[in-house]
mmCIF file of C-alpha atoms and ligand atoms in Angstrom:
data_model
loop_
_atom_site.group_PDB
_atom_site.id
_atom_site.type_symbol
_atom_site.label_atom_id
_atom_site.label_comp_id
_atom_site.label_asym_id
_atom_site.label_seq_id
_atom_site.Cartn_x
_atom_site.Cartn_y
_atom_site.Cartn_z
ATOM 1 C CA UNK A 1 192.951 162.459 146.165
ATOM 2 C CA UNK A 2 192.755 159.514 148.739
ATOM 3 C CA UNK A 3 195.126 157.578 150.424
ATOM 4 C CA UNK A 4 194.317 154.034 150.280
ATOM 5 C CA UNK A 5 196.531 151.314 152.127
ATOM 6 C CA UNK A 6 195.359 147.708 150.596
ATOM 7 C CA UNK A 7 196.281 144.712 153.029
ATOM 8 C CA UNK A 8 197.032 141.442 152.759
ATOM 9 C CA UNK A 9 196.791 139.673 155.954
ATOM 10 C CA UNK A 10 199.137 137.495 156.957
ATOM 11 C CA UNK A 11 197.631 134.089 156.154
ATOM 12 C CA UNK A 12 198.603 131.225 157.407
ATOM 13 C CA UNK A 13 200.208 130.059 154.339
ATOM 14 C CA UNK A 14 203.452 127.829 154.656
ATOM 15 C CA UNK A 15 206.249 130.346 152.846
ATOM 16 C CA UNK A 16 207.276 127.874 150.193
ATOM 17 C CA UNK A 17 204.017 127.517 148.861
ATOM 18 C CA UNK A 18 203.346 132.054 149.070
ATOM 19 C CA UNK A 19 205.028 132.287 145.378
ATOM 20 C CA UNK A 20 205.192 128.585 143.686
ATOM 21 C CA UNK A 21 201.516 128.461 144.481
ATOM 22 C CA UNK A 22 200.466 131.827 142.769
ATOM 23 C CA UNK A 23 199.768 133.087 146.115
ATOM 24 C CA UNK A 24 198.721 136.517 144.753
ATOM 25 C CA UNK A 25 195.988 139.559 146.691
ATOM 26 C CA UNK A 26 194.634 139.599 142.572
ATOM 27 C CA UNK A 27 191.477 141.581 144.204
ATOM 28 C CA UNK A 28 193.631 144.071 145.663
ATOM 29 C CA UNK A 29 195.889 144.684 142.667
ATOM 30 C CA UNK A 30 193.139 145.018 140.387
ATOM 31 C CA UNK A 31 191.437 147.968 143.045
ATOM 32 C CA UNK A 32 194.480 149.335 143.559
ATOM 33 C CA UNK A 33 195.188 149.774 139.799
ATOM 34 C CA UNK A 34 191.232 151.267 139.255
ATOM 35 C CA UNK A 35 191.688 153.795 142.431
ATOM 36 C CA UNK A 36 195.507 154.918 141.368
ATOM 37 C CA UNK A 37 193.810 155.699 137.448
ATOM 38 C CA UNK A 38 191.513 157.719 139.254
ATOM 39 C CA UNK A 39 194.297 159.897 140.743
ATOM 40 C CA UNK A 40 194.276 157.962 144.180
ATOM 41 C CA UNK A 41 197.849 157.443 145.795
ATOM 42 C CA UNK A 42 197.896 153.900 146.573
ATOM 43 C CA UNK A 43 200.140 151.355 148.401
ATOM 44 C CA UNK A 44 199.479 147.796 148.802
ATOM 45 C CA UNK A 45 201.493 145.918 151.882
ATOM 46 C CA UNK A 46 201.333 141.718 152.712
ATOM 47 C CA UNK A 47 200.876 141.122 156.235
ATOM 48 C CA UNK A 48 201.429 143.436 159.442
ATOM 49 C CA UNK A 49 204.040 146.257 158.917
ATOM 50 C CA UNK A 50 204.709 149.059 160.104
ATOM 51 C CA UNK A 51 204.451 151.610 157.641
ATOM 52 C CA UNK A 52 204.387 155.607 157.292
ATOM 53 C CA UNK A 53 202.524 155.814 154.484
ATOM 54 C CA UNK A 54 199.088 158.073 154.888
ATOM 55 C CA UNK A 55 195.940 156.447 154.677
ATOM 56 C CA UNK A 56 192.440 157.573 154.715
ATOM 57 C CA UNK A 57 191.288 154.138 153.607
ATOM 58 C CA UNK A 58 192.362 150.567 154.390
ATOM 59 C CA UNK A 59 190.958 148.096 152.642
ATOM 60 C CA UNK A 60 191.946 144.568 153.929
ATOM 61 C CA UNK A 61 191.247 141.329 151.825
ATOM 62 C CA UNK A 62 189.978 138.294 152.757
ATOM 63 C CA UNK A 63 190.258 134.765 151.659
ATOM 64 C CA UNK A 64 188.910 130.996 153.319
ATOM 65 C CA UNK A 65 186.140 131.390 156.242
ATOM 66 C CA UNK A 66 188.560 129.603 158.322
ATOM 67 C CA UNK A 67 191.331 131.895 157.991
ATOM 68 C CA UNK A 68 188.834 134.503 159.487
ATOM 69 C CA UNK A 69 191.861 134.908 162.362
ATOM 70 C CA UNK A 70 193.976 136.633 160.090
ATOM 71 C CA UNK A 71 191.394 138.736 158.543
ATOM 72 C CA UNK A 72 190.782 140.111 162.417
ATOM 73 C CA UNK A 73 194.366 140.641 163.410
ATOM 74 C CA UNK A 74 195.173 142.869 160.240
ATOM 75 C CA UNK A 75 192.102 144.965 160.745
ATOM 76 C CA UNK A 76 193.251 145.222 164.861
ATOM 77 C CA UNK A 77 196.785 145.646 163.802
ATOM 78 C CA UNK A 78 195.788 148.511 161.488
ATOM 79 C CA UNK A 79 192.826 150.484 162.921
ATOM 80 C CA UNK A 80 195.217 150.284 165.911
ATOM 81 C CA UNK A 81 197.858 152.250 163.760
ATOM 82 C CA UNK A 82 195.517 154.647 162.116
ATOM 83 C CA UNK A 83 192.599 155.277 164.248
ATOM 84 C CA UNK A 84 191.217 157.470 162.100
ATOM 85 C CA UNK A 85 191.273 155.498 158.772
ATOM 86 C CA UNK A 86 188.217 154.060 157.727
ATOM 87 C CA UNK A 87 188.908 150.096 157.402
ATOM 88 C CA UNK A 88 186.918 148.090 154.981
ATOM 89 C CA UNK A 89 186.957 144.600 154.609
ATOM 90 C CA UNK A 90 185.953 142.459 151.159
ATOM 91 C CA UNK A 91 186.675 139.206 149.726
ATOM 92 C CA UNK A 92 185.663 135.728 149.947
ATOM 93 C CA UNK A 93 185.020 135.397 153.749
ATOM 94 C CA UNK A 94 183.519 139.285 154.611
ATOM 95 C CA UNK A 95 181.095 137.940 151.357
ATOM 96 C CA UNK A 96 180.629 134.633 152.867
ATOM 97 C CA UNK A 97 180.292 135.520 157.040
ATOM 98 C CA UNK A 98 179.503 139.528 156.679
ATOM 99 C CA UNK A 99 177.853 139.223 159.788
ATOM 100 C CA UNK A 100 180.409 137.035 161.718
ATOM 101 C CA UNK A 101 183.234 139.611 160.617
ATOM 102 C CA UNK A 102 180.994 142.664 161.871
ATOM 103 C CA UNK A 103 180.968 140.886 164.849
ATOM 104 C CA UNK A 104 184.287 140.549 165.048
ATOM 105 C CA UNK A 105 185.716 143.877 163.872
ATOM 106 C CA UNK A 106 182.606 146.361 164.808
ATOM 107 C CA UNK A 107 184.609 149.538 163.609
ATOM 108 C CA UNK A 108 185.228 148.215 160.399
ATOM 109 C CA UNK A 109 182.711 148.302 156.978
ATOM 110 C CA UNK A 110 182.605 144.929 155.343
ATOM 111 C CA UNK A 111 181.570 144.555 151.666
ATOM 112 C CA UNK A 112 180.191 141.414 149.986
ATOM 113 C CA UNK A 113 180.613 140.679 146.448
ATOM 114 C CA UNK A 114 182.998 142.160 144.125
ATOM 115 C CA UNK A 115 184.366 145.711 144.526
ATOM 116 C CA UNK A 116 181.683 148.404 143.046
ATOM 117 C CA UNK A 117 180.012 145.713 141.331
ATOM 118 C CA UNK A 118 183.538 144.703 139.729
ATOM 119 C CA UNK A 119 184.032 147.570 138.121
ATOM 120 C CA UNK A 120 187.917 147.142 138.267
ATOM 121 C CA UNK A 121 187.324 143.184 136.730
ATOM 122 C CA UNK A 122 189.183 143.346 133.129
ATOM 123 C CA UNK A 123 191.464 146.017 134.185
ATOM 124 C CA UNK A 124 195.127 146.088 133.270
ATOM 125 C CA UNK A 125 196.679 145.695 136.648
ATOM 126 C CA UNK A 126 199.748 147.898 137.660
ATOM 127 C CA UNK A 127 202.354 145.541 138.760
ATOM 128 C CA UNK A 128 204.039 148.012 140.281
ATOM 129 C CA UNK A 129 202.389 148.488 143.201
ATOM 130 C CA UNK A 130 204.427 144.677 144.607
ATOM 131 C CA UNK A 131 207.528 144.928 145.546
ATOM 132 C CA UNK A 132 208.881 141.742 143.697
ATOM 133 C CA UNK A 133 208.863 140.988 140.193
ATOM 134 C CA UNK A 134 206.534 138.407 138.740
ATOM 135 C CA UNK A 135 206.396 136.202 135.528
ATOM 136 C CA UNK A 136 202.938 135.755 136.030
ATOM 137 C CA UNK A 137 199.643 137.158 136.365
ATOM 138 C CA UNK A 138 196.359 136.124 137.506
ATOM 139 C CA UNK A 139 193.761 136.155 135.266
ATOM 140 C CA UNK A 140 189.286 135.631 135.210
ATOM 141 C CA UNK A 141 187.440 134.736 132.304
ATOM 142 C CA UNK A 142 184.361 134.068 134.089
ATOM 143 C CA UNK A 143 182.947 134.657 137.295
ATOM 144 C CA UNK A 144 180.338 132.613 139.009
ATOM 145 C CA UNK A 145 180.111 129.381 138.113
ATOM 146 C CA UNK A 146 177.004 127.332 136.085
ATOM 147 C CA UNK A 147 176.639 124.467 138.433
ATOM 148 C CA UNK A 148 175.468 124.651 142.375
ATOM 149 C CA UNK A 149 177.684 122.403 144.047
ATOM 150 C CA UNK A 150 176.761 122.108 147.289
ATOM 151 C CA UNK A 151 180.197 122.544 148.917
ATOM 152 C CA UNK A 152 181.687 125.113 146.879
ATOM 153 C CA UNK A 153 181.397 128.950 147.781
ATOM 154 C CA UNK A 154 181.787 130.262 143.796
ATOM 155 C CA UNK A 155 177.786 130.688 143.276
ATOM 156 C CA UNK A 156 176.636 132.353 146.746
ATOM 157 C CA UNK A 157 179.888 134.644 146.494
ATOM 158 C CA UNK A 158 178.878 135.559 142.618
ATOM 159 C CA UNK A 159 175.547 134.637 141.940
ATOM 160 C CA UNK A 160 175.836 135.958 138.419
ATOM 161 C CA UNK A 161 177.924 133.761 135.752
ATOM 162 C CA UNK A 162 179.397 136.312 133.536
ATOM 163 C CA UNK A 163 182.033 135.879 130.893
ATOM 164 C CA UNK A 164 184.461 137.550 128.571
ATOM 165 C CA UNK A 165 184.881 137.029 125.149
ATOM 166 C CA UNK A 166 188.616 137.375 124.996
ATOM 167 C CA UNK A 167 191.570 138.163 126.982
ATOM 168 C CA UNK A 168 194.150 139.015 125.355
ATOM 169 C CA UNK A 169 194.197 142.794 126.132
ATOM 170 C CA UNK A 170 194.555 142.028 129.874
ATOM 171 C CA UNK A 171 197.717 139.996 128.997
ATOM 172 C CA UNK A 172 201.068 141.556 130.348
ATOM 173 C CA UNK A 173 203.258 138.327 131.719
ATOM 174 C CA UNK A 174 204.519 135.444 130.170
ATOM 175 C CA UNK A 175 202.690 132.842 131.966
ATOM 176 C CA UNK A 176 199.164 133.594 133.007
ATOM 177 C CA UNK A 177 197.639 131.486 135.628
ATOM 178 C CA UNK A 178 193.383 131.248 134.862
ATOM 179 C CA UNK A 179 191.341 131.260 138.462
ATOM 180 C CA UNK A 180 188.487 130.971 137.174
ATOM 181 C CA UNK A 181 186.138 128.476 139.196
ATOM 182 C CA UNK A 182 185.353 126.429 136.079
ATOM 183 C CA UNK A 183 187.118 127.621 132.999
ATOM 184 C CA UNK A 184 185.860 125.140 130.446
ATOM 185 C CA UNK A 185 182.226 126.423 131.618
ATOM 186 C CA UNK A 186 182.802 129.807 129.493
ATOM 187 C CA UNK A 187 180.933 129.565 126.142
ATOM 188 C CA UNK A 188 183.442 131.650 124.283
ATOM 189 C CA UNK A 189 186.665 128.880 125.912
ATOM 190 C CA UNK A 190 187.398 127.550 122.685
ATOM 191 C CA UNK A 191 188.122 130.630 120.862
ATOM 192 C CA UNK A 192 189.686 132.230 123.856
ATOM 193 C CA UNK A 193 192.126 128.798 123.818
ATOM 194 C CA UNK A 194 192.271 129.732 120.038
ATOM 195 C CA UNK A 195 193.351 133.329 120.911
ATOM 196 C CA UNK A 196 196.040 131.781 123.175
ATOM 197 C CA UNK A 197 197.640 129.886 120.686
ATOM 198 C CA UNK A 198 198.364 132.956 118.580
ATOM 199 C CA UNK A 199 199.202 135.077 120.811
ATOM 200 C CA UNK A 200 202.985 136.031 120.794
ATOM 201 C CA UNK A 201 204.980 137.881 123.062
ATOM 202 C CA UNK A 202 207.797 140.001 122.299
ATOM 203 C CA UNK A 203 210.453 138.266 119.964
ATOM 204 C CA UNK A 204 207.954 135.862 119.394
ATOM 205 C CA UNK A 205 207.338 133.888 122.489
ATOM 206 C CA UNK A 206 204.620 132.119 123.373
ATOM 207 C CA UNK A 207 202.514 132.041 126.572
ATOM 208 C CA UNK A 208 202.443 128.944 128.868
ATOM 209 C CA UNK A 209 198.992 128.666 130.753
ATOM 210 C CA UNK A 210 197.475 127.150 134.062
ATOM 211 C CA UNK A 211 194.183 126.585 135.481
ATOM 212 C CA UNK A 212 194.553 126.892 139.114
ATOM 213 C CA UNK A 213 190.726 124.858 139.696
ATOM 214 C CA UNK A 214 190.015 121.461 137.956
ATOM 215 C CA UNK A 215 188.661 121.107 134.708
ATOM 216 C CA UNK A 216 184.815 120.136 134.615
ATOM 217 C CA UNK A 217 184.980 116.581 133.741
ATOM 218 C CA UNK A 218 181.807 117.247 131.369
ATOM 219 C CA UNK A 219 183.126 119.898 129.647
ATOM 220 C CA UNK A 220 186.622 118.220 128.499
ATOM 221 C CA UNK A 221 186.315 116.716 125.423
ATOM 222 C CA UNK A 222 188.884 115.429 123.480
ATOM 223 C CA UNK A 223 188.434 118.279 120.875
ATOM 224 C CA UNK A 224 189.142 120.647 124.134
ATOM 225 C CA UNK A 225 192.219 118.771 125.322
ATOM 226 C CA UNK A 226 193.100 119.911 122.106
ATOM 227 C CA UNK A 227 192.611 123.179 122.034
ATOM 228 C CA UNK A 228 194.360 123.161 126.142
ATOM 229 C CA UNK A 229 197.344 121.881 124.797
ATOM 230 C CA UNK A 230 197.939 124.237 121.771
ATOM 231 C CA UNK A 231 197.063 126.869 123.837
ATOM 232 C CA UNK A 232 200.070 125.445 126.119
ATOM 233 C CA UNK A 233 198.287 124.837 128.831
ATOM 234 C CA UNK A 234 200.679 122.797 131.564
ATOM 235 C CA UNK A 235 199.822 120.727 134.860
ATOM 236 C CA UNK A 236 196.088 119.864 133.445
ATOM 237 C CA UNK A 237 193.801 119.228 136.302
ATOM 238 C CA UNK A 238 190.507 117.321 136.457
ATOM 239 C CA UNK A 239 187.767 117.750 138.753
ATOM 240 C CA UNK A 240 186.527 114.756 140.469
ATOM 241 C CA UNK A 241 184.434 115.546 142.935
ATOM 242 C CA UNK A 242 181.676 113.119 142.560
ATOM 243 C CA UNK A 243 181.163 109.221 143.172
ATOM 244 C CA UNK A 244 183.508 106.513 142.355
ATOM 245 C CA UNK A 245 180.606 105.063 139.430
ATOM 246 C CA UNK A 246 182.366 108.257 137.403
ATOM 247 C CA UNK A 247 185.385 106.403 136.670
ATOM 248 C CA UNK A 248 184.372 105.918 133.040
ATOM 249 C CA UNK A 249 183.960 109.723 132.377
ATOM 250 C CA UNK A 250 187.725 110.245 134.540
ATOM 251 C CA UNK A 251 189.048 107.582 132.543
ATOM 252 C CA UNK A 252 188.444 109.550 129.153
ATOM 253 C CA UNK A 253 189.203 112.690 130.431
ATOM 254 C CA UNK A 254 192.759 111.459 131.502
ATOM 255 C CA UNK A 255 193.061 109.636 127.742
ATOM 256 C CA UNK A 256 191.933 112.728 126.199
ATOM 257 C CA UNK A 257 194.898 114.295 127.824
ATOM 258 C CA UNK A 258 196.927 111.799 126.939
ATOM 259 C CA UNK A 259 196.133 111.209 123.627
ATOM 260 C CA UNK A 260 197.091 115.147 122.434
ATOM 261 C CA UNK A 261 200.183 115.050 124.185
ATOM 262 C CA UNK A 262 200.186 115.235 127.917
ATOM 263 C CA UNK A 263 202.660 112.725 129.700
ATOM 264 C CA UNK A 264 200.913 111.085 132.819
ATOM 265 C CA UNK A 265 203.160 112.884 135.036
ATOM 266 C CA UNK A 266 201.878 116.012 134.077
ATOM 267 C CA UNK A 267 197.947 114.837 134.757
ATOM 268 C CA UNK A 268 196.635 115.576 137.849
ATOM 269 C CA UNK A 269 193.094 114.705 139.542
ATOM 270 C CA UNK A 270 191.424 116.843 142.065
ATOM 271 C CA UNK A 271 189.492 115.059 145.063
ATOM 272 C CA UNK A 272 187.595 116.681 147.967
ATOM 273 C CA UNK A 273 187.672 114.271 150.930
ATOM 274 C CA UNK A 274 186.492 114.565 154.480
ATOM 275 C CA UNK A 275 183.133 114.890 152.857
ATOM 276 C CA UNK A 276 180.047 113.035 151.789
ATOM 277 C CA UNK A 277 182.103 110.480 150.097
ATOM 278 C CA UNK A 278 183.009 107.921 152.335
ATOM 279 C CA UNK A 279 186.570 106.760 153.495
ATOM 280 C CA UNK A 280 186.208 103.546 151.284
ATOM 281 C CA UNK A 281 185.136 105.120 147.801
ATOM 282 C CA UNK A 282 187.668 107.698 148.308
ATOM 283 C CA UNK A 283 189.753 104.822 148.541
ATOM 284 C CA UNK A 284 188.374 103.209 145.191
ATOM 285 C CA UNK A 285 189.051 106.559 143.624
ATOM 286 C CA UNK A 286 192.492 106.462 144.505
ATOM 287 C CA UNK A 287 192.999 103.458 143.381
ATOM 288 C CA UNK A 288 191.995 103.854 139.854
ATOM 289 C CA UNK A 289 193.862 107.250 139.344
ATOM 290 C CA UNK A 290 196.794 104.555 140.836
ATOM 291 C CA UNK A 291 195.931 102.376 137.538
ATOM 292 C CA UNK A 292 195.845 105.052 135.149
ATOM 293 C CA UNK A 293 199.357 106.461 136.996
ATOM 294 C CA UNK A 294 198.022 110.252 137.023
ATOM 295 C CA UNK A 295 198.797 111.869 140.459
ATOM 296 C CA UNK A 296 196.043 113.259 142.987
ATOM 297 C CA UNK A 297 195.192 116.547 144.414
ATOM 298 C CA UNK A 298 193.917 115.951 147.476
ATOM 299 C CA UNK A 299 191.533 119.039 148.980
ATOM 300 C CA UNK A 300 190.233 118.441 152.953
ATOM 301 C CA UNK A 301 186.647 119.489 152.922
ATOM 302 C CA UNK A 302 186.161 122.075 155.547
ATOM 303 C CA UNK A 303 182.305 123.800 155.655
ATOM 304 C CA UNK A 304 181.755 127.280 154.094
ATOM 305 C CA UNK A 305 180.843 128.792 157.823
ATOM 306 C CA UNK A 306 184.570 127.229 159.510
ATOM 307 C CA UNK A 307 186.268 130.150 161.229
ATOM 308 C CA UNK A 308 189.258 128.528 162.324
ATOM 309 C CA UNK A 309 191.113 125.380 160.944
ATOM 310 C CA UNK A 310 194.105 124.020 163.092
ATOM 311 C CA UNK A 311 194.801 120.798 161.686
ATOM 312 C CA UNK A 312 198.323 119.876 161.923
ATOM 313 C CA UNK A 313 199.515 117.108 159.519
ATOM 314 C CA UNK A 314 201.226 113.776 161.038
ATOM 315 C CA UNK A 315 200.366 111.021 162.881
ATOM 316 C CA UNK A 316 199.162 113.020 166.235
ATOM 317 C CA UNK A 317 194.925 112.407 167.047
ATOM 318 C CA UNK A 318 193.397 115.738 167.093
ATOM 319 C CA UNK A 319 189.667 116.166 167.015
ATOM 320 C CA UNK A 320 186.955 118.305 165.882
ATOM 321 C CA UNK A 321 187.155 120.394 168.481
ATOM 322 C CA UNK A 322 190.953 121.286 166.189
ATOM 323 C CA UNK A 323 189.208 121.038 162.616
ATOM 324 C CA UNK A 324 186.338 120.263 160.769
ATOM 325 C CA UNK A 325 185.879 116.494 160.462
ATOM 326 C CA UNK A 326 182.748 115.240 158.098
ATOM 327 C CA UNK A 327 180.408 112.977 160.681
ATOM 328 C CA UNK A 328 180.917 109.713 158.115
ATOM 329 C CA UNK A 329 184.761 109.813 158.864
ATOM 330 C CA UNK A 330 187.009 110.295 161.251
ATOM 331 C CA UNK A 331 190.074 111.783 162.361
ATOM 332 C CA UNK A 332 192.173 108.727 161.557
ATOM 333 C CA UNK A 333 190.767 108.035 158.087
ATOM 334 C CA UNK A 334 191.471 112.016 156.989
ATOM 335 C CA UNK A 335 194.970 110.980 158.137
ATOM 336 C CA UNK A 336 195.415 108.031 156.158
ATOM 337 C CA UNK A 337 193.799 109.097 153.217
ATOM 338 C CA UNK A 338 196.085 112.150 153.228
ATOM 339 C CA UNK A 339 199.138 109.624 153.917
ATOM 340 C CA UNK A 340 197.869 107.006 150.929
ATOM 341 C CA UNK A 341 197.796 110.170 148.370
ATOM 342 C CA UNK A 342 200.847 111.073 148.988
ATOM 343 C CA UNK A 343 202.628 108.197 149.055
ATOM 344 C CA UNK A 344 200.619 107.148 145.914
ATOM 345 C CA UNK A 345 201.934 110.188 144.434
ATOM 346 C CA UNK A 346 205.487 109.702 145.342
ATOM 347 C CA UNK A 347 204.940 105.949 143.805
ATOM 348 C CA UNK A 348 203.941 106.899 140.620
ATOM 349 C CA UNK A 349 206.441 110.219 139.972
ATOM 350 C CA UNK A 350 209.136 108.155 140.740
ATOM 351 C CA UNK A 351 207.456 105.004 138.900
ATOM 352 C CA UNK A 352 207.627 102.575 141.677
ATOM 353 C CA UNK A 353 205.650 99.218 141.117
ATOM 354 C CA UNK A 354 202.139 100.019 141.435
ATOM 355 C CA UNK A 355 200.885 100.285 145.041
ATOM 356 C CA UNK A 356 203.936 100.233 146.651
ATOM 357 C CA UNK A 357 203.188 102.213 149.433
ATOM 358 C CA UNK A 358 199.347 102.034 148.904
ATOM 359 C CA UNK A 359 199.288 98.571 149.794
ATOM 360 C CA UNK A 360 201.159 99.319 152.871
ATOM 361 C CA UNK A 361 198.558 101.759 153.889
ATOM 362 C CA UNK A 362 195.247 99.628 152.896
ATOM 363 C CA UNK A 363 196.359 96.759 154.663
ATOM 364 C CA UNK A 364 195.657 98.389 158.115
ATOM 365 C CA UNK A 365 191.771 98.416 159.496
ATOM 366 C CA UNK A 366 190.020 101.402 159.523
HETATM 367 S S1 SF4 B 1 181.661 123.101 139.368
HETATM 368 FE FE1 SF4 B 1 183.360 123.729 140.701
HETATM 369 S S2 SF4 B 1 183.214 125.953 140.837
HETATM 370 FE FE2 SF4 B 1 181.267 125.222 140.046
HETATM 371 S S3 SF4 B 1 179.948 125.048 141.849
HETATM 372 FE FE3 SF4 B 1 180.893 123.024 141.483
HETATM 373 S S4 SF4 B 1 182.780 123.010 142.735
HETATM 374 FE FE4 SF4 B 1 182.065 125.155 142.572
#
């Protein structure tokens, strides 16, 4: 029997947002729950404690390149507290910047890719090993993703798309949260939305659902919307990540929605900004999720080798030399794009005429 101590560092995650945001160490549950069926004792703790458990293995997660900071204080923190552990280090950044996080943290081992070749992936995970109760649970249908987007980590991390067919024997909470990179992209997604729809918890109940990524704009047809809605999906969220000449394709997506059910309030558009894009068709962008009244995700761009990120929201000039700003904007224009979103967004919740506050915004030079 080992003792293994999983670790969550202590991310620089603003506390409201740990739980509302499904803010969950998935990875870590799901090894945890593979080494405890194999007779391991296991404990999993989130951020630096002190604790007096045993452990003859630590294995620390890791999530964005530029929250490498955290990932190197937990594995100082703990080697410091058992020097004779063996600390190991996985997850998005040790898979992205192995070398980097060698470099870092010599004494520890740092794995890229999924755990044992994800050999813990469709497991049933123990719950018990968090403190707090959850109504939710994290689930993958896919891994990988089938397009290359230049930006986007999912197909250097996991080369290989894979799939499941189903699942509903991974299902244990009442609302299950999907992270895969691009859902829609799984060729068995309609009859897993099918399966969803049937499913029934105890006393009857039925599931709600949430994609935590953007739906593929060409893979939501209106047959799909659909299918999202009877499976109960909420908050539906398109990807639109590409140029302003789009619009067309957004447009039906967001009447798709509409036309099966979904209230614009509940449609949401994701945007990456402070990249290729410029400041103006960002802009345009904005503007025509501001006709069609949906609100806006809004996701700063930040490059897949950033180790540190300290922007600081407001009206106060930082520079790059603080966080990663794209050479075609600047540090003003991520501001005020930023600002316009969100004041767009509080127009349209609260149904304010159109542009309210945009107008305000546009009407300054950048
Ligand atoms: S479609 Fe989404 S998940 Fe896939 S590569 Fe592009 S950004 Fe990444």
């Amino acid at each position: 029997m080992t003792n293994i101590l999983l670790v969550e560092p202590e991310f620089p995650l603003p506390d409201k947002s740990r739980n509302h945001s499904h803010f969950l160490p998935i990875g870590l549950l799901k090894i945890g729950t593979w080494h405890r069926r194999k007779g391991d004792r296991v404990r999993l703790v989130r951020g630096l404690h002190s604790t007096r458990v045993k452990a003859d293995r630590i294995l620390i997660t890791s999530l964005f390149t530029y929250w490498s900071e955290a990932v190197h204080a937990a594995a100082q923190f703990y080697h410091r507290r058992y020097p004779e552990a063996q600390i190991e280090i996985g997850g998005i950044y040790a898979s992205l910047m192995a070398g980097h996080c060698q470099e870092a943290v010599p004494f520890a081992q740092i794995h890229q890719g999924l755990y044992r070749n994800g050999v813990a992936e469709s497991i049933r995970i123990d719950f018990s090993l968090l403190q707090e109760y959850l109504d939710y649970q994290i689930v993958h249908t896919t891994r990988g993703c089938t397009r290359h987007c230049a930006f986007c980590g999912t197909w250097r991390i996991e080369p290989e798309f894979t799939w499941k067919r189903s699942i509903i024997p991974e299902i244990q909470k009442p609302r299950v949260v999907f992270y895969d990179n691009n859902l829609l992209a799984n060729p068995h997604i309609d009859d897993i939305l099918r399966e969803l729809k049937e499913y029934r918890l105890a006393q009857g109940r039925r599931l709600t659902c949430e994609s935590q990524s953007g739906f593929d704009l060409r893979l939501l047809t209106p047959h799909r919307a659909r299918l999202l809605r009877d499976a109960r999906f909420k908050y539906p969220r398109i990807a639109w990540d590409g140029p302003y000449k789009e619009w067309p394709t957004v447009r039906e997506c967001v009447n798709a929605l509409k036309e099966v059910g979904y209230g614009r309030k509940d449609i949401f558009v994701f945007m990456i900004y402070n990249h290729h894009l410029s400041y103006a068709e960002m802009r345009a962008k904005l503007d025509a999720c501001r006709r069609w009244k949906v609100r806006v995700i809004d996701c700063r761009y930040r490059p897949l080798d950033q180790t540190f990120d300290r922007y600081v929201p407001g009206p106060k000039a930082q520079t790059a030399d603080d966080y990663y700003i794209h050479p075609t904007w600047s540090d003003l224009q991520v501001r005020r794009f930023r600002r316009a979103v969100r004041h767009q967004n509080i127009a349209i919740l609260l149904n304010l005429p159109n542009g309210r506050y945009v107008q305000g915004c546009e009407s300054r030079k950048v």
